[in-house]
PDB file of C-alpha atoms in Angstrom:
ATOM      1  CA  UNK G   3      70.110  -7.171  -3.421  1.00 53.00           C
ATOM      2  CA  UNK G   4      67.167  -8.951  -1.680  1.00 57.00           C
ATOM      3  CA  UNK G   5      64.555 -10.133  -4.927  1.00 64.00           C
ATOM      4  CA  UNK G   6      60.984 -10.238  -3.296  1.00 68.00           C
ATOM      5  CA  UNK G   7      58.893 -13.271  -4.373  1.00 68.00           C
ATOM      6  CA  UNK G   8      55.643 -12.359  -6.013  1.00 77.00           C
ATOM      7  CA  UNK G   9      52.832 -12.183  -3.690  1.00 80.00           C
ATOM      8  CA  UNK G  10      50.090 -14.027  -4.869  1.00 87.00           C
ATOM      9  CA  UNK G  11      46.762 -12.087  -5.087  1.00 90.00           C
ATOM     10  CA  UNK G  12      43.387 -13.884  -4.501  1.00 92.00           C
ATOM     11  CA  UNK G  13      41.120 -13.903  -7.399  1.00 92.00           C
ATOM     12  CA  UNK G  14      37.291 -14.501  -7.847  1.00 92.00           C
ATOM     13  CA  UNK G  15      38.986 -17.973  -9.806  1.00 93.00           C
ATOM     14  CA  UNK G  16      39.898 -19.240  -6.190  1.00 92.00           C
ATOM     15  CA  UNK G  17      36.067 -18.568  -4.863  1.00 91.00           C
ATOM     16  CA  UNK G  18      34.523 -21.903  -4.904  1.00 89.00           C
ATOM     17  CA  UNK G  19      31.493 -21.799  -6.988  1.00 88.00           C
ATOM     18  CA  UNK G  20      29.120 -22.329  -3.936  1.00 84.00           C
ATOM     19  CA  UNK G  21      30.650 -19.239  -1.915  1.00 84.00           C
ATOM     20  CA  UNK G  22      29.504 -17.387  -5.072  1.00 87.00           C
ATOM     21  CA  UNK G  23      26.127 -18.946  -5.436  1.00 84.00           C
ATOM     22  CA  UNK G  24      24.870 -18.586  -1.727  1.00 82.00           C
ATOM     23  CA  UNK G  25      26.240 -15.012  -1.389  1.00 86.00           C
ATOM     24  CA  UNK G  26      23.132 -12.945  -0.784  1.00 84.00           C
ATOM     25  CA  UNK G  27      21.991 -10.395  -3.380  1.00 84.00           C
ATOM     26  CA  UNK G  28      23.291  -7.016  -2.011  1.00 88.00           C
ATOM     27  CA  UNK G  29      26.674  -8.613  -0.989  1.00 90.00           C
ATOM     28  CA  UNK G  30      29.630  -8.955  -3.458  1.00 93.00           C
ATOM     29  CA  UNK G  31      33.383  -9.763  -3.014  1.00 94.00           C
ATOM     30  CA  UNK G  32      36.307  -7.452  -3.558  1.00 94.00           C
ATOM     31  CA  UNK G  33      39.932  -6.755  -2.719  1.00 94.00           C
ATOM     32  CA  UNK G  34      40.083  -6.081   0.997  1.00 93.00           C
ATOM     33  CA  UNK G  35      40.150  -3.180   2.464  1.00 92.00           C
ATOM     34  CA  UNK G  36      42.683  -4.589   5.125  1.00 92.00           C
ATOM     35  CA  UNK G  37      44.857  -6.763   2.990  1.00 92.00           C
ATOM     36  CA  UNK G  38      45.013  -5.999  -0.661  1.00 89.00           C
ATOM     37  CA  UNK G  39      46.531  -9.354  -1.834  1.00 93.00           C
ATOM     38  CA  UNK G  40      42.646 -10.725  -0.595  1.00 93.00           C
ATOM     39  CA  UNK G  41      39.035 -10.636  -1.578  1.00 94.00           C
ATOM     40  CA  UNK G  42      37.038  -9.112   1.299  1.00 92.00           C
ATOM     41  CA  UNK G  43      32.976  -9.417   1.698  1.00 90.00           C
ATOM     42  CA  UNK G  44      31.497  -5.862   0.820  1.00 94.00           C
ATOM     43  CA  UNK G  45      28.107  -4.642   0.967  1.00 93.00           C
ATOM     44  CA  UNK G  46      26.488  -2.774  -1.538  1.00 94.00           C
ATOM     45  CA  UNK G  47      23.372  -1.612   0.346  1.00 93.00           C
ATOM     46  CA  UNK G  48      22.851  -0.852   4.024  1.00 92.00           C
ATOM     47  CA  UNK G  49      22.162  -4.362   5.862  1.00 87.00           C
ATOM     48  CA  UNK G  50      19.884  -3.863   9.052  1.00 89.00           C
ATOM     49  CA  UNK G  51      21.361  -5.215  12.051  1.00 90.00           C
ATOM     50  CA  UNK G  52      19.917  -8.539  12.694  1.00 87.00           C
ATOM     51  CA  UNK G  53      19.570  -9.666   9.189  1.00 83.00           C
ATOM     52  CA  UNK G  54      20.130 -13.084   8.628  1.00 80.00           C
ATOM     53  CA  UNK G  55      21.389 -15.149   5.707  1.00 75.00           C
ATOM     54  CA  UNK G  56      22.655 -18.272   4.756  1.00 70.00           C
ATOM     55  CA  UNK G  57      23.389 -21.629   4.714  1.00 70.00           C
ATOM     56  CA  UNK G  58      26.789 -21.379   6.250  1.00 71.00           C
ATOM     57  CA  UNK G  59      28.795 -24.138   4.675  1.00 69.00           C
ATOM     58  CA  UNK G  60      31.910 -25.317   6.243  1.00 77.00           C
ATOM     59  CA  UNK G  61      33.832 -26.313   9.578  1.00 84.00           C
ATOM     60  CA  UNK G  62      32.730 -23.465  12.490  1.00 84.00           C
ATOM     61  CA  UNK G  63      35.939 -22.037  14.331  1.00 86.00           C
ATOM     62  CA  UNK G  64      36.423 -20.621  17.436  1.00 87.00           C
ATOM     63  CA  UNK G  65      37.920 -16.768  17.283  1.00 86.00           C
ATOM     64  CA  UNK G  66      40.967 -18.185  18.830  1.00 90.00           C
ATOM     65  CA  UNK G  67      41.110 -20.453  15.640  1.00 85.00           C
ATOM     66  CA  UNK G  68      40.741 -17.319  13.129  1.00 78.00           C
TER      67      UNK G  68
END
């Protein structure tokens, strides 16, 4: 008998506060589509390609870093 350990699911709790605050008004965050034990960035209107929003706040990484 191999127990599993409990995966831990991400929760709006582990959002810092300013992630929340400078999300823009038509995007919200639930469980990802691709990995259910995440929150994933979801739209709930149609956003036009070329649409820009912001500030981004943290360290910038290369894809290769991702």
């Amino acid at each position: 008998n191999t127990a599993e350990s409990p995966v831990a699911v991400e929760t709006l709790d582990d959002v810092p506060e300013h992630v929340l605050r400078g999300l823009p008004e038509d995007v919200r965050l639930f469980p990802s589509a691709v990995d259910k034990t995440r929150l994933g960035v979801w739209a709930t209107k149609s956003i036009l390609k070329g649409k820009k929003f912001g500030p981004f706040v943290g360290d910038k990484k290369k894809r290769s870093q991702v």
